[in-house]
Amino acid sequence: MMEDRLKLKKATYHLWTFTISKLISSFGAQIYSFAVSFYILQLTGSATSFAANLICNILPRTLAAPFAGYLTDKYSRKIIAITSQAATTLAIAGLLTVTVTSGLSLAAVYTTSCILSLTSMFSGVAFTSSITGLVDKERIQKAMSLNQMSISFAAIASPAVGGLLYGAVSMPVFLITYMSASIIAILLESTMNFTLFANRKVEVKGEAKESMWQSMKAGIQYLKQNSLIVTIIWMALLINFLFGAYEVGYSFILIEKLKMASRNFGFTQGAFAIGMLVLSVYFSVRKEVKFPFRLAKRAFIGMGIIMGGAALPILISMSGTAVFVYYLVIMFTLGTMIITVNTPIQVMLQKQIEDDFKGRVFSIVETMAMALMPLGMVLYGFLYDVFPAQWILLLSASLFVAVTLILARPSVVRRAHPELSEEKSVSGEVARNF
């Protein structure tokens, strides 16, 4: 009993240390991203150069994710997380050195973006795979919610701080801020026990007994045995691709079509992060969701409706104030929908996937979720230049809802939650008795 109490006390420490570490590192990363985005646009004035940096942030992590999954399952997750954070610090230190000695350049920024993309992905997979080792099962939802809260809070605060600092201080100050945040995150992570509640059958001794290819095949084979996870992967692939219509179209419609002021546009972006934060707080204090897949299906349908609704101010005439308020509500609601999908599904996956396969499975989920995003951004960028924005959004939203209804059809929901069939049988029996 004494040992159990000590473990629960350590789990509480992990819960808050993990949250603070994520908050600090996310805040540093967001500040850096803000500064670099402004630098690229001011230096080149080119959307292509800006898009190239986005691709540097997405493509490396998509390609390397399967390898990260293999390493995470075969070696110490704590070492991988800390090494990744240390590599982040060194990459920023390298960029700082280049900036001070020879001046900042696009080549240096792109190279650093590629490195940071890789390190954040390795760190993310290691941490995601370790949640059930860091905290007890009863607090997995709270851990996932607090993690999302830290990211959302950083997303809200960092643009404001970045806006105040940019132009007032030099680029090296931004880089030193990020380095300092990264070092603090390393110190916090080094105090955590990643195997406190772990249930791994494979001993981690620093030596892999099977080849990388055999390990990846074993991960894919494990996935094939769980049809629900395969369904979630297909939904992530197709829905993220179709959601590109909103990601590209939202800025295009507000800035180019509706001529919204930059300050108001910034407020709508902030509303999205606030929506995510509010729902993260809600999930951190409520009991665990009973039917996560069914809830995620409903939230996806809600996202599809929001996508289509974003076209409304183009279709009907609205005042500038009404447009601003409308998109504030749209973005806030979208933020809540995304958390309603992500948190319950992540908790469900944490509980269903065996510890020895978590790294490979989560890396495959991440790879598939991001695989078509670059293509979606390029395709929708072209479509918005050729066709009316409202019809692209409405058609994509319809496909979004259709994909959700097909892949998460009632039979799949019942397979995910067999208790639903039992509840219906009991309610039917009660109805017959009356």
CSV table of C-alpha atoms in Angstrom, one decimal:
chain,number,residue,atom,x,y,z
A,1,MET,CA,0.0,0.0,0.0
A,2,MET,CA,2.8,2.4,0.9
A,3,GLU,CA,4.4,1.6,-2.5
A,4,ASP,CA,1.2,2.3,-4.3
A,5,ARG,CA,0.8,5.7,-2.6
A,6,LEU,CA,4.3,6.6,-3.5
A,7,LYS,CA,3.7,5.7,-7.1
A,8,LEU,CA,0.5,7.8,-7.2
A,9,LYS,CA,2.4,10.7,-5.6
A,10,LYS,CA,5.1,10.4,-8.3
A,11,ALA,CA,2.4,10.2,-11.0
A,12,THR,CA,1.0,13.5,-9.7
A,13,TYR,CA,4.5,15.0,-10.0
A,14,HIS,CA,4.7,13.6,-13.5
A,15,LEU,CA,1.4,15.1,-14.4
A,16,TRP,CA,2.4,18.7,-13.6
A,17,THR,CA,6.1,18.3,-14.6
A,18,PHE,CA,5.0,17.0,-18.0
A,19,THR,CA,2.5,19.9,-18.4
A,20,ILE,CA,5.0,22.6,-17.4
A,21,SER,CA,7.7,21.1,-19.6
A,22,LYS,CA,5.3,21.1,-22.6
A,23,LEU,CA,4.2,24.6,-21.8
A,24,ILE,CA,7.7,26.0,-21.7
A,25,SER,CA,9.0,24.2,-24.8
A,26,SER,CA,5.8,24.9,-26.8
A,27,PHE,CA,5.9,28.6,-25.8
A,28,GLY,CA,9.6,28.8,-27.0
A,29,ALA,CA,8.8,27.0,-30.2
A,30,GLN,CA,5.8,29.3,-30.9
A,31,ILE,CA,7.8,32.4,-30.3
A,32,TYR,CA,10.5,31.1,-32.6
A,33,SER,CA,8.0,30.2,-35.3
A,34,PHE,CA,6.4,33.7,-35.1
A,35,ALA,CA,9.8,35.4,-35.5
A,36,VAL,CA,10.9,33.2,-38.4
A,37,SER,CA,7.6,33.6,-40.2
A,38,PHE,CA,7.9,37.4,-40.0
A,39,TYR,CA,11.5,37.3,-41.1
A,40,ILE,CA,10.8,35.2,-44.2
A,41,LEU,CA,7.9,37.4,-45.3
A,42,GLN,CA,9.8,40.6,-44.7
A,43,LEU,CA,12.9,39.4,-46.4
A,44,THR,CA,11.3,37.9,-49.5
A,45,GLY,CA,7.7,39.0,-49.5
A,46,SER,CA,7.1,35.6,-51.1
A,47,ALA,CA,4.3,33.2,-50.2
A,48,THR,CA,6.3,30.5,-51.9
A,49,SER,CA,9.3,31.0,-49.6
A,50,PHE,CA,6.9,31.0,-46.6
A,51,ALA,CA,5.3,27.8,-47.9
A,52,ALA,CA,8.7,26.2,-48.3
A,53,ASN,CA,9.4,26.7,-44.6
A,54,LEU,CA,6.0,25.0,-43.8
A,55,ILE,CA,7.0,22.1,-46.0
A,56,CYS,CA,10.3,21.9,-44.1
A,57,ASN,CA,8.2,21.6,-40.9
A,58,ILE,CA,6.0,18.8,-42.2
A,59,LEU,CA,7.9,16.7,-44.8
A,60,PRO,CA,10.9,15.5,-42.6
A,61,ARG,CA,8.7,14.4,-39.7
A,62,THR,CA,6.3,12.5,-42.1
A,63,LEU,CA,9.2,10.6,-43.7
A,64,ALA,CA,11.0,9.8,-40.4
A,65,ALA,CA,8.0,8.9,-38.2
A,66,PRO,CA,8.2,5.1,-38.8
A,67,PHE,CA,11.8,5.1,-37.8
A,68,ALA,CA,11.0,7.1,-34.7
A,69,GLY,CA,8.3,4.5,-33.8
A,70,TYR,CA,10.8,1.7,-34.1
A,71,LEU,CA,13.4,3.4,-31.9
A,72,THR,CA,10.8,4.4,-29.3
A,73,ASP,CA,9.7,0.8,-28.9
A,74,LYS,CA,13.2,-0.7,-28.8
A,75,TYR,CA,15.2,1.8,-26.7
A,76,SER,CA,14.7,4.0,-23.6
A,77,ARG,CA,11.9,6.5,-24.3
A,78,LYS,CA,13.3,8.8,-21.7
A,79,ILE,CA,16.7,8.9,-23.4
A,80,ILE,CA,15.0,9.5,-26.8
A,81,ALA,CA,12.9,12.4,-25.4
A,82,ILE,CA,15.8,14.1,-23.6
A,83,THR,CA,18.2,13.6,-26.6
A,84,SER,CA,15.6,15.1,-28.9
A,85,GLN,CA,15.2,18.1,-26.7
A,86,ALA,CA,19.0,18.5,-26.5
A,87,ALA,CA,19.2,18.3,-30.3
A,88,THR,CA,16.6,21.1,-30.5
A,89,THR,CA,18.8,23.2,-28.2
A,90,LEU,CA,21.9,22.5,-30.3
A,91,ALA,CA,20.1,23.3,-33.6
A,92,ILE,CA,18.9,26.7,-32.2
A,93,ALA,CA,22.5,27.3,-30.9
A,94,GLY,CA,23.8,26.6,-34.4
A,95,LEU,CA,21.3,29.1,-35.9
A,96,LEU,CA,22.3,31.6,-33.3
A,97,THR,CA,26.0,31.2,-34.1
A,98,VAL,CA,25.3,31.6,-37.9
A,99,THR,CA,23.1,34.7,-37.2
A,100,VAL,CA,25.8,36.4,-35.0
A,101,THR,CA,28.8,35.5,-37.2
A,102,SER,CA,27.5,35.9,-40.8
A,103,GLY,CA,23.8,37.0,-40.6
A,104,LEU,CA,20.6,35.1,-40.8
A,105,SER,CA,19.8,33.5,-44.2
A,106,LEU,CA,17.0,31.5,-45.7
A,107,ALA,CA,19.2,28.4,-46.1
A,108,ALA,CA,20.0,28.5,-42.4
A,109,VAL,CA,16.3,28.9,-41.5
A,110,TYR,CA,15.2,26.0,-43.8
A,111,THR,CA,17.9,23.7,-42.4
A,112,THR,CA,17.0,24.5,-38.8
A,113,SER,CA,13.3,24.0,-39.6
A,114,CYS,CA,14.1,20.5,-40.9
A,115,ILE,CA,16.1,19.6,-37.8
A,116,LEU,CA,13.4,21.0,-35.4
A,117,SER,CA,10.8,19.1,-37.3
A,118,LEU,CA,12.7,15.8,-36.7
A,119,THR,CA,13.5,16.5,-33.1
A,120,SER,CA,9.9,17.5,-32.2
A,121,MET,CA,8.6,14.4,-33.9
A,122,PHE,CA,11.0,12.1,-32.0
A,123,SER,CA,10.2,13.8,-28.7
A,124,GLY,CA,6.4,13.8,-29.4
A,125,VAL,CA,6.3,10.0,-30.2
A,126,ALA,CA,8.5,9.2,-27.2
A,127,PHE,CA,6.2,11.2,-24.9
A,128,THR,CA,2.9,10.0,-26.4
A,129,SER,CA,4.2,6.4,-26.1
A,130,SER,CA,5.1,7.0,-22.4
A,131,ILE,CA,1.9,8.5,-21.1
A,132,THR,CA,0.7,5.1,-19.6
A,133,GLY,CA,4.2,4.7,-18.0
A,134,LEU,CA,4.2,8.2,-16.5
A,135,VAL,CA,0.6,8.3,-15.0
A,136,ASP,CA,-1.9,5.8,-13.7
A,137,LYS,CA,-4.7,4.7,-16.0
A,138,GLU,CA,-7.4,6.7,-14.1
A,139,ARG,CA,-5.6,10.0,-15.1
A,140,ILE,CA,-4.7,9.4,-18.7
A,141,GLN,CA,-7.5,11.7,-19.9
A,142,LYS,CA,-6.3,14.4,-17.5
A,143,ALA,CA,-2.7,14.0,-18.7
A,144,MET,CA,-3.8,14.3,-22.4
A,145,SER,CA,-5.9,17.3,-21.6
A,146,LEU,CA,-3.2,19.1,-19.6
A,147,ASN,CA,-0.8,18.5,-22.5
A,148,GLN,CA,-3.3,20.1,-24.9
A,149,MET,CA,-3.9,22.9,-22.5
A,150,SER,CA,-0.2,23.8,-22.4
A,151,ILE,CA,-0.1,23.8,-26.2
A,152,SER,CA,-3.2,25.9,-26.5
A,153,PHE,CA,-2.1,28.4,-23.9
A,154,ALA,CA,1.2,28.8,-25.7
A,155,ALA,CA,-0.7,29.3,-29.0
A,156,ILE,CA,-2.7,32.1,-27.3
A,157,ALA,CA,0.1,33.9,-25.5
A,158,SER,CA,3.0,33.5,-27.9
A,159,PRO,CA,1.7,35.7,-30.8
A,160,ALA,CA,1.0,38.5,-28.3
A,161,VAL,CA,4.5,38.2,-26.8
A,162,GLY,CA,6.1,37.8,-30.2
A,163,GLY,CA,4.3,40.8,-31.5
A,164,LEU,CA,5.5,42.9,-28.6
A,165,LEU,CA,9.1,41.7,-29.0
A,166,TYR,CA,9.4,41.6,-32.8
A,167,GLY,CA,11.0,44.8,-34.0
A,168,ALA,CA,11.9,45.8,-30.4
A,169,VAL,CA,14.6,43.1,-30.0
A,170,SER,CA,16.9,41.4,-32.4
A,171,MET,CA,16.6,37.9,-33.8
A,172,PRO,CA,19.3,36.5,-31.5
A,173,VAL,CA,17.1,37.4,-28.5
A,174,PHE,CA,14.3,35.2,-29.9
A,175,LEU,CA,16.7,32.4,-30.4
A,176,ILE,CA,18.2,32.7,-26.9
A,177,THR,CA,14.6,32.7,-25.5
A,178,TYR,CA,13.9,29.4,-27.3
A,179,MET,CA,17.2,27.9,-26.2
A,180,SER,CA,16.5,28.8,-22.6
A,181,ALA,CA,13.0,27.3,-22.8
A,182,SER,CA,14.5,24.1,-24.3
A,183,ILE,CA,17.1,23.8,-21.6
A,184,ILE,CA,14.5,24.1,-18.8
A,185,ALA,CA,12.4,21.4,-20.5
A,186,ILE,CA,15.5,19.1,-20.5
A,187,LEU,CA,16.0,19.6,-16.8
A,188,LEU,CA,12.4,18.9,-16.0
A,189,GLU,CA,12.2,15.8,-18.2
A,190,SER,CA,15.4,14.3,-16.6
A,191,THR,CA,13.6,14.1,-13.3
A,192,MET,CA,10.7,11.9,-14.6
A,193,ASN,CA,10.4,8.1,-14.4
A,194,PHE,CA,9.1,7.0,-17.8
A,195,THR,CA,8.5,3.4,-16.7
A,196,LEU,CA,6.6,4.0,-13.4
A,197,PHE,CA,3.4,2.4,-14.6
A,198,ALA,CA,4.8,0.8,-17.8
A,199,ASN,CA,3.8,-2.7,-18.8
A,200,ARG,CA,6.4,-3.6,-21.4
A,201,LYS,CA,7.1,-7.2,-22.2
A,202,VAL,CA,10.2,-6.4,-24.3
A,203,GLU,CA,13.2,-5.6,-22.1
A,204,VAL,CA,14.9,-2.4,-23.1
A,205,LYS,CA,18.6,-3.0,-22.9
A,206,GLY,CA,19.9,-0.8,-25.6
A,207,GLU,CA,20.2,-3.7,-28.1
A,208,ALA,CA,17.5,-4.6,-30.5
A,209,LYS,CA,17.0,-8.4,-31.0
A,210,GLU,CA,15.1,-8.0,-34.3
A,211,SER,CA,16.0,-5.9,-37.3
A,212,MET,CA,14.3,-2.6,-37.9
A,213,TRP,CA,12.4,-4.0,-40.9
A,214,GLN,CA,11.2,-7.0,-38.9
A,215,SER,CA,10.1,-4.6,-36.1
A,216,MET,CA,8.2,-2.4,-38.5
A,217,LYS,CA,6.5,-5.4,-40.1
A,218,ALA,CA,5.5,-6.6,-36.6
A,219,GLY,CA,4.0,-3.1,-35.9
A,220,ILE,CA,2.0,-3.3,-39.2
A,221,GLN,CA,0.8,-6.8,-38.4
A,222,TYR,CA,-0.3,-5.7,-34.9
A,223,LEU,CA,-2.3,-2.9,-36.5
A,224,LYS,CA,-4.0,-5.3,-38.9
A,225,GLN,CA,-5.4,-7.2,-35.9
A,226,ASN,CA,-7.2,-4.1,-34.7
A,227,SER,CA,-9.6,-2.9,-37.3
A,228,LEU,CA,-10.8,0.0,-35.3
A,229,ILE,CA,-7.3,1.6,-35.2
A,230,VAL,CA,-7.0,1.0,-39.0
A,231,THR,CA,-10.4,2.8,-39.4
A,232,ILE,CA,-9.0,5.8,-37.3
A,233,ILE,CA,-5.9,5.9,-39.5
A,234,TRP,CA,-8.0,6.0,-42.7
A,235,MET,CA,-10.1,8.7,-41.2
A,236,ALA,CA,-7.0,10.7,-40.2
A,237,LEU,CA,-5.6,10.4,-43.7
A,238,LEU,CA,-8.7,11.5,-45.7
A,239,ILE,CA,-10.2,14.0,-43.2
A,240,ASN,CA,-6.8,15.9,-42.8
A,241,PHE,CA,-6.6,16.0,-46.6
A,242,LEU,CA,-10.1,17.5,-47.0
A,243,PHE,CA,-9.5,19.8,-44.1
A,244,GLY,CA,-6.9,21.4,-46.2
A,245,ALA,CA,-9.8,23.2,-47.9
A,246,TYR,CA,-10.4,25.1,-44.7
A,247,GLU,CA,-6.8,25.6,-43.7
A,248,VAL,CA,-6.0,27.3,-47.0
A,249,GLY,CA,-9.4,28.8,-47.7
A,250,TYR,CA,-9.9,30.4,-44.3
A,251,SER,CA,-7.0,32.9,-44.6
A,252,PHE,CA,-7.7,33.4,-48.3
A,253,ILE,CA,-11.4,34.2,-47.7
A,254,LEU,CA,-10.9,36.5,-44.8
A,255,ILE,CA,-7.9,38.4,-46.1
A,256,GLU,CA,-8.4,38.4,-49.9
A,257,LYS,CA,-12.2,38.1,-50.3
A,258,LEU,CA,-13.6,39.9,-47.2
A,259,LYS,CA,-10.7,42.3,-46.7
A,260,MET,CA,-10.7,41.7,-42.9
A,261,ALA,CA,-8.2,43.9,-41.0
A,262,SER,CA,-5.1,42.1,-39.8
A,263,ARG,CA,-5.9,42.8,-36.1
A,264,ASN,CA,-9.4,41.3,-36.4
A,265,PHE,CA,-7.9,38.3,-38.3
A,266,GLY,CA,-5.5,37.8,-35.4
A,267,PHE,CA,-8.4,37.8,-32.9
A,268,THR,CA,-10.2,35.1,-34.9
A,269,GLN,CA,-7.0,33.0,-34.8
A,270,GLY,CA,-6.9,33.6,-31.0
A,271,ALA,CA,-10.5,32.4,-30.7
A,272,PHE,CA,-9.5,29.1,-32.1
A,273,ALA,CA,-6.8,28.6,-29.5
A,274,ILE,CA,-9.2,29.7,-26.7
A,275,GLY,CA,-11.7,27.1,-27.8
A,276,MET,CA,-9.1,24.4,-27.6
A,277,LEU,CA,-8.0,25.7,-24.2
A,278,VAL,CA,-11.6,25.8,-22.8
A,279,LEU,CA,-12.3,22.2,-23.9
A,280,SER,CA,-8.9,21.0,-22.6
A,281,VAL,CA,-9.8,22.4,-19.2
A,282,TYR,CA,-13.2,20.7,-19.4
A,283,PHE,CA,-11.7,17.3,-20.2
A,284,SER,CA,-9.1,17.6,-17.5
A,285,VAL,CA,-11.8,17.9,-14.8
A,286,ARG,CA,-14.6,15.6,-16.1
A,287,LYS,CA,-14.7,11.9,-15.8
A,288,GLU,CA,-13.4,9.8,-18.7
A,289,VAL,CA,-15.6,9.8,-21.9
A,290,LYS,CA,-17.6,6.5,-22.0
A,291,PHE,CA,-17.9,6.3,-25.8
A,292,PRO,CA,-15.0,8.1,-27.3
A,293,PHE,CA,-15.3,6.9,-30.9
A,294,ARG,CA,-19.0,7.9,-31.1
A,295,LEU,CA,-18.2,11.3,-29.6
A,296,ALA,CA,-15.4,11.8,-32.1
A,297,LYS,CA,-17.8,10.9,-35.0
A,298,ARG,CA,-20.2,13.6,-33.9
A,299,ALA,CA,-17.4,16.1,-33.5
A,300,PHE,CA,-16.2,15.3,-37.0
A,301,ILE,CA,-19.6,16.0,-38.4
A,302,GLY,CA,-19.6,19.3,-36.5
A,303,MET,CA,-16.3,20.2,-38.1
A,304,GLY,CA,-17.7,19.5,-41.5
A,305,ILE,CA,-20.7,21.7,-40.8
A,306,ILE,CA,-18.3,24.5,-39.6
A,307,MET,CA,-16.3,24.1,-42.9
A,308,GLY,CA,-19.4,24.6,-44.9
A,309,GLY,CA,-20.6,27.4,-42.7
A,310,ALA,CA,-17.3,29.4,-43.3
A,311,ALA,CA,-18.6,30.1,-46.8
A,312,LEU,CA,-21.8,31.8,-45.6
A,313,PRO,CA,-20.4,35.4,-45.5
A,314,ILE,CA,-19.5,35.1,-49.2
A,315,LEU,CA,-22.9,33.8,-50.1
A,316,ILE,CA,-24.9,36.5,-48.3
A,317,SER,CA,-24.2,40.1,-47.5
A,318,MET,CA,-23.1,40.8,-43.9
A,319,SER,CA,-21.7,43.9,-42.2
A,320,GLY,CA,-18.0,44.0,-41.2
A,321,THR,CA,-18.8,43.7,-37.5
A,322,ALA,CA,-21.2,40.7,-38.2
A,323,VAL,CA,-18.5,39.0,-40.3
A,324,PHE,CA,-15.9,39.5,-37.5
A,325,VAL,CA,-18.2,38.1,-34.8
A,326,TYR,CA,-19.4,35.2,-37.0
A,327,TYR,CA,-15.8,34.0,-37.6
A,328,LEU,CA,-14.9,34.5,-33.9
A,329,VAL,CA,-17.7,32.0,-33.1
A,330,ILE,CA,-16.7,29.7,-36.0
A,331,MET,CA,-13.1,29.5,-34.9
A,332,PHE,CA,-13.9,29.1,-31.2
A,333,THR,CA,-16.3,26.3,-32.0
A,334,LEU,CA,-13.8,24.6,-34.3
A,335,GLY,CA,-11.2,24.7,-31.6
A,336,THR,CA,-13.7,22.9,-29.2
A,337,MET,CA,-14.5,20.3,-31.9
A,338,ILE,CA,-10.8,19.4,-32.5
A,339,ILE,CA,-10.2,18.8,-28.8
A,340,THR,CA,-13.5,16.8,-28.6
A,341,VAL,CA,-12.0,14.5,-31.3
A,342,ASN,CA,-8.4,14.4,-30.2
A,343,THR,CA,-8.5,13.9,-26.4
A,344,PRO,CA,-11.0,11.0,-26.1
A,345,ILE,CA,-9.5,9.2,-29.1
A,346,GLN,CA,-6.0,9.6,-27.7
A,347,VAL,CA,-7.1,8.2,-24.4
A,348,MET,CA,-8.8,5.3,-26.1
A,349,LEU,CA,-5.7,4.5,-28.1
A,350,GLN,CA,-3.5,4.8,-25.0
A,351,LYS,CA,-5.6,2.1,-23.3
A,352,GLN,CA,-6.0,-0.2,-26.2
A,353,ILE,CA,-2.5,-0.3,-27.6
A,354,GLU,CA,0.1,-2.5,-25.9
A,355,ASP,CA,3.1,-0.6,-24.4
A,356,ASP,CA,5.5,-2.6,-26.6
A,357,PHE,CA,3.8,-1.4,-29.8
A,358,LYS,CA,2.8,2.2,-28.8
A,359,GLY,CA,5.8,3.9,-30.6
A,360,ARG,CA,5.2,2.1,-33.9
A,361,VAL,CA,1.5,2.5,-33.8
A,362,PHE,CA,1.5,6.2,-32.9
A,363,SER,CA,4.2,7.0,-35.4
A,364,ILE,CA,2.1,5.3,-38.2
A,365,VAL,CA,-1.0,7.3,-37.1
A,366,GLU,CA,1.1,10.5,-37.3
A,367,THR,CA,2.6,9.6,-40.7
A,368,MET,CA,-0.8,8.8,-42.2
A,369,ALA,CA,-2.5,11.9,-40.6
A,370,MET,CA,0.1,14.1,-42.2
A,371,ALA,CA,0.9,12.2,-45.4
A,372,LEU,CA,-1.6,14.0,-47.7
A,373,MET,CA,-1.4,17.4,-46.0
A,374,PRO,CA,1.3,18.9,-48.2
A,375,LEU,CA,-0.6,17.6,-51.3
A,376,GLY,CA,-3.8,19.1,-49.9
A,377,MET,CA,-2.3,22.5,-49.4
A,378,VAL,CA,-0.8,22.6,-52.9
A,379,LEU,CA,-4.0,21.3,-54.5
A,380,TYR,CA,-6.4,23.6,-52.6
A,381,GLY,CA,-4.0,26.6,-53.2
A,382,PHE,CA,-4.4,25.9,-56.9
A,383,LEU,CA,-8.2,25.4,-56.7
A,384,TYR,CA,-8.8,28.6,-54.8
A,385,ASP,CA,-7.0,30.5,-57.6
A,386,VAL,CA,-9.3,29.0,-60.3
A,387,PHE,CA,-12.7,28.3,-58.7
A,388,PRO,CA,-15.1,30.3,-56.5
A,389,ALA,CA,-14.0,29.8,-52.8
A,390,GLN,CA,-17.5,29.2,-51.5
A,391,TRP,CA,-18.1,26.2,-53.8
A,392,ILE,CA,-14.7,24.6,-52.9
A,393,LEU,CA,-15.5,24.9,-49.2
A,394,LEU,CA,-19.1,23.6,-49.6
A,395,LEU,CA,-18.0,20.6,-51.7
A,396,SER,CA,-15.1,19.7,-49.5
A,397,ALA,CA,-17.3,20.0,-46.4
A,398,SER,CA,-19.8,17.6,-48.0
A,399,LEU,CA,-17.1,15.1,-48.7
A,400,PHE,CA,-15.7,15.6,-45.2
A,401,VAL,CA,-19.1,14.6,-43.7
A,402,ALA,CA,-19.6,11.8,-46.2
A,403,VAL,CA,-16.2,10.2,-45.3
A,404,THR,CA,-17.1,10.5,-41.6
A,405,LEU,CA,-20.5,8.8,-42.1
A,406,ILE,CA,-19.0,6.0,-44.2
A,407,LEU,CA,-15.9,5.2,-42.2
A,408,ALA,CA,-17.7,5.7,-38.8
A,409,ARG,CA,-20.9,4.0,-39.8
A,410,PRO,CA,-23.1,2.6,-37.1
A,411,SER,CA,-21.7,-1.0,-37.4
A,412,VAL,CA,-18.1,0.4,-36.8
A,413,VAL,CA,-19.3,2.5,-33.8
A,414,ARG,CA,-21.0,-0.7,-32.3
A,415,ARG,CA,-17.7,-2.6,-32.9
A,416,ALA,CA,-15.8,0.1,-31.1
A,417,HIS,CA,-18.3,0.2,-28.2
A,418,PRO,CA,-20.1,-3.2,-27.8
A,419,GLU,CA,-21.7,-1.7,-24.7
A,420,LEU,CA,-23.9,0.4,-26.9
A,421,SER,CA,-25.7,-2.7,-28.3
A,422,GLU,CA,-26.2,-3.9,-24.7
A,423,GLU,CA,-27.6,-0.6,-23.6
A,424,LYS,CA,-30.0,-0.6,-26.5
A,425,SER,CA,-31.1,-4.2,-25.7
A,426,VAL,CA,-31.7,-3.2,-22.0
A,427,SER,CA,-33.7,0.0,-23.0
A,428,GLY,CA,-35.7,-2.1,-25.5
A,429,GLU,CA,-36.5,-4.6,-22.8
A,430,VAL,CA,-37.6,-1.9,-20.4
A,431,ALA,CA,-39.8,-0.3,-23.1
A,432,ARG,CA,-41.5,-3.7,-23.7
A,433,ASN,CA,-42.1,-4.2,-20.0
A,434,PHE,CA,-43.9,-0.9,-19.9
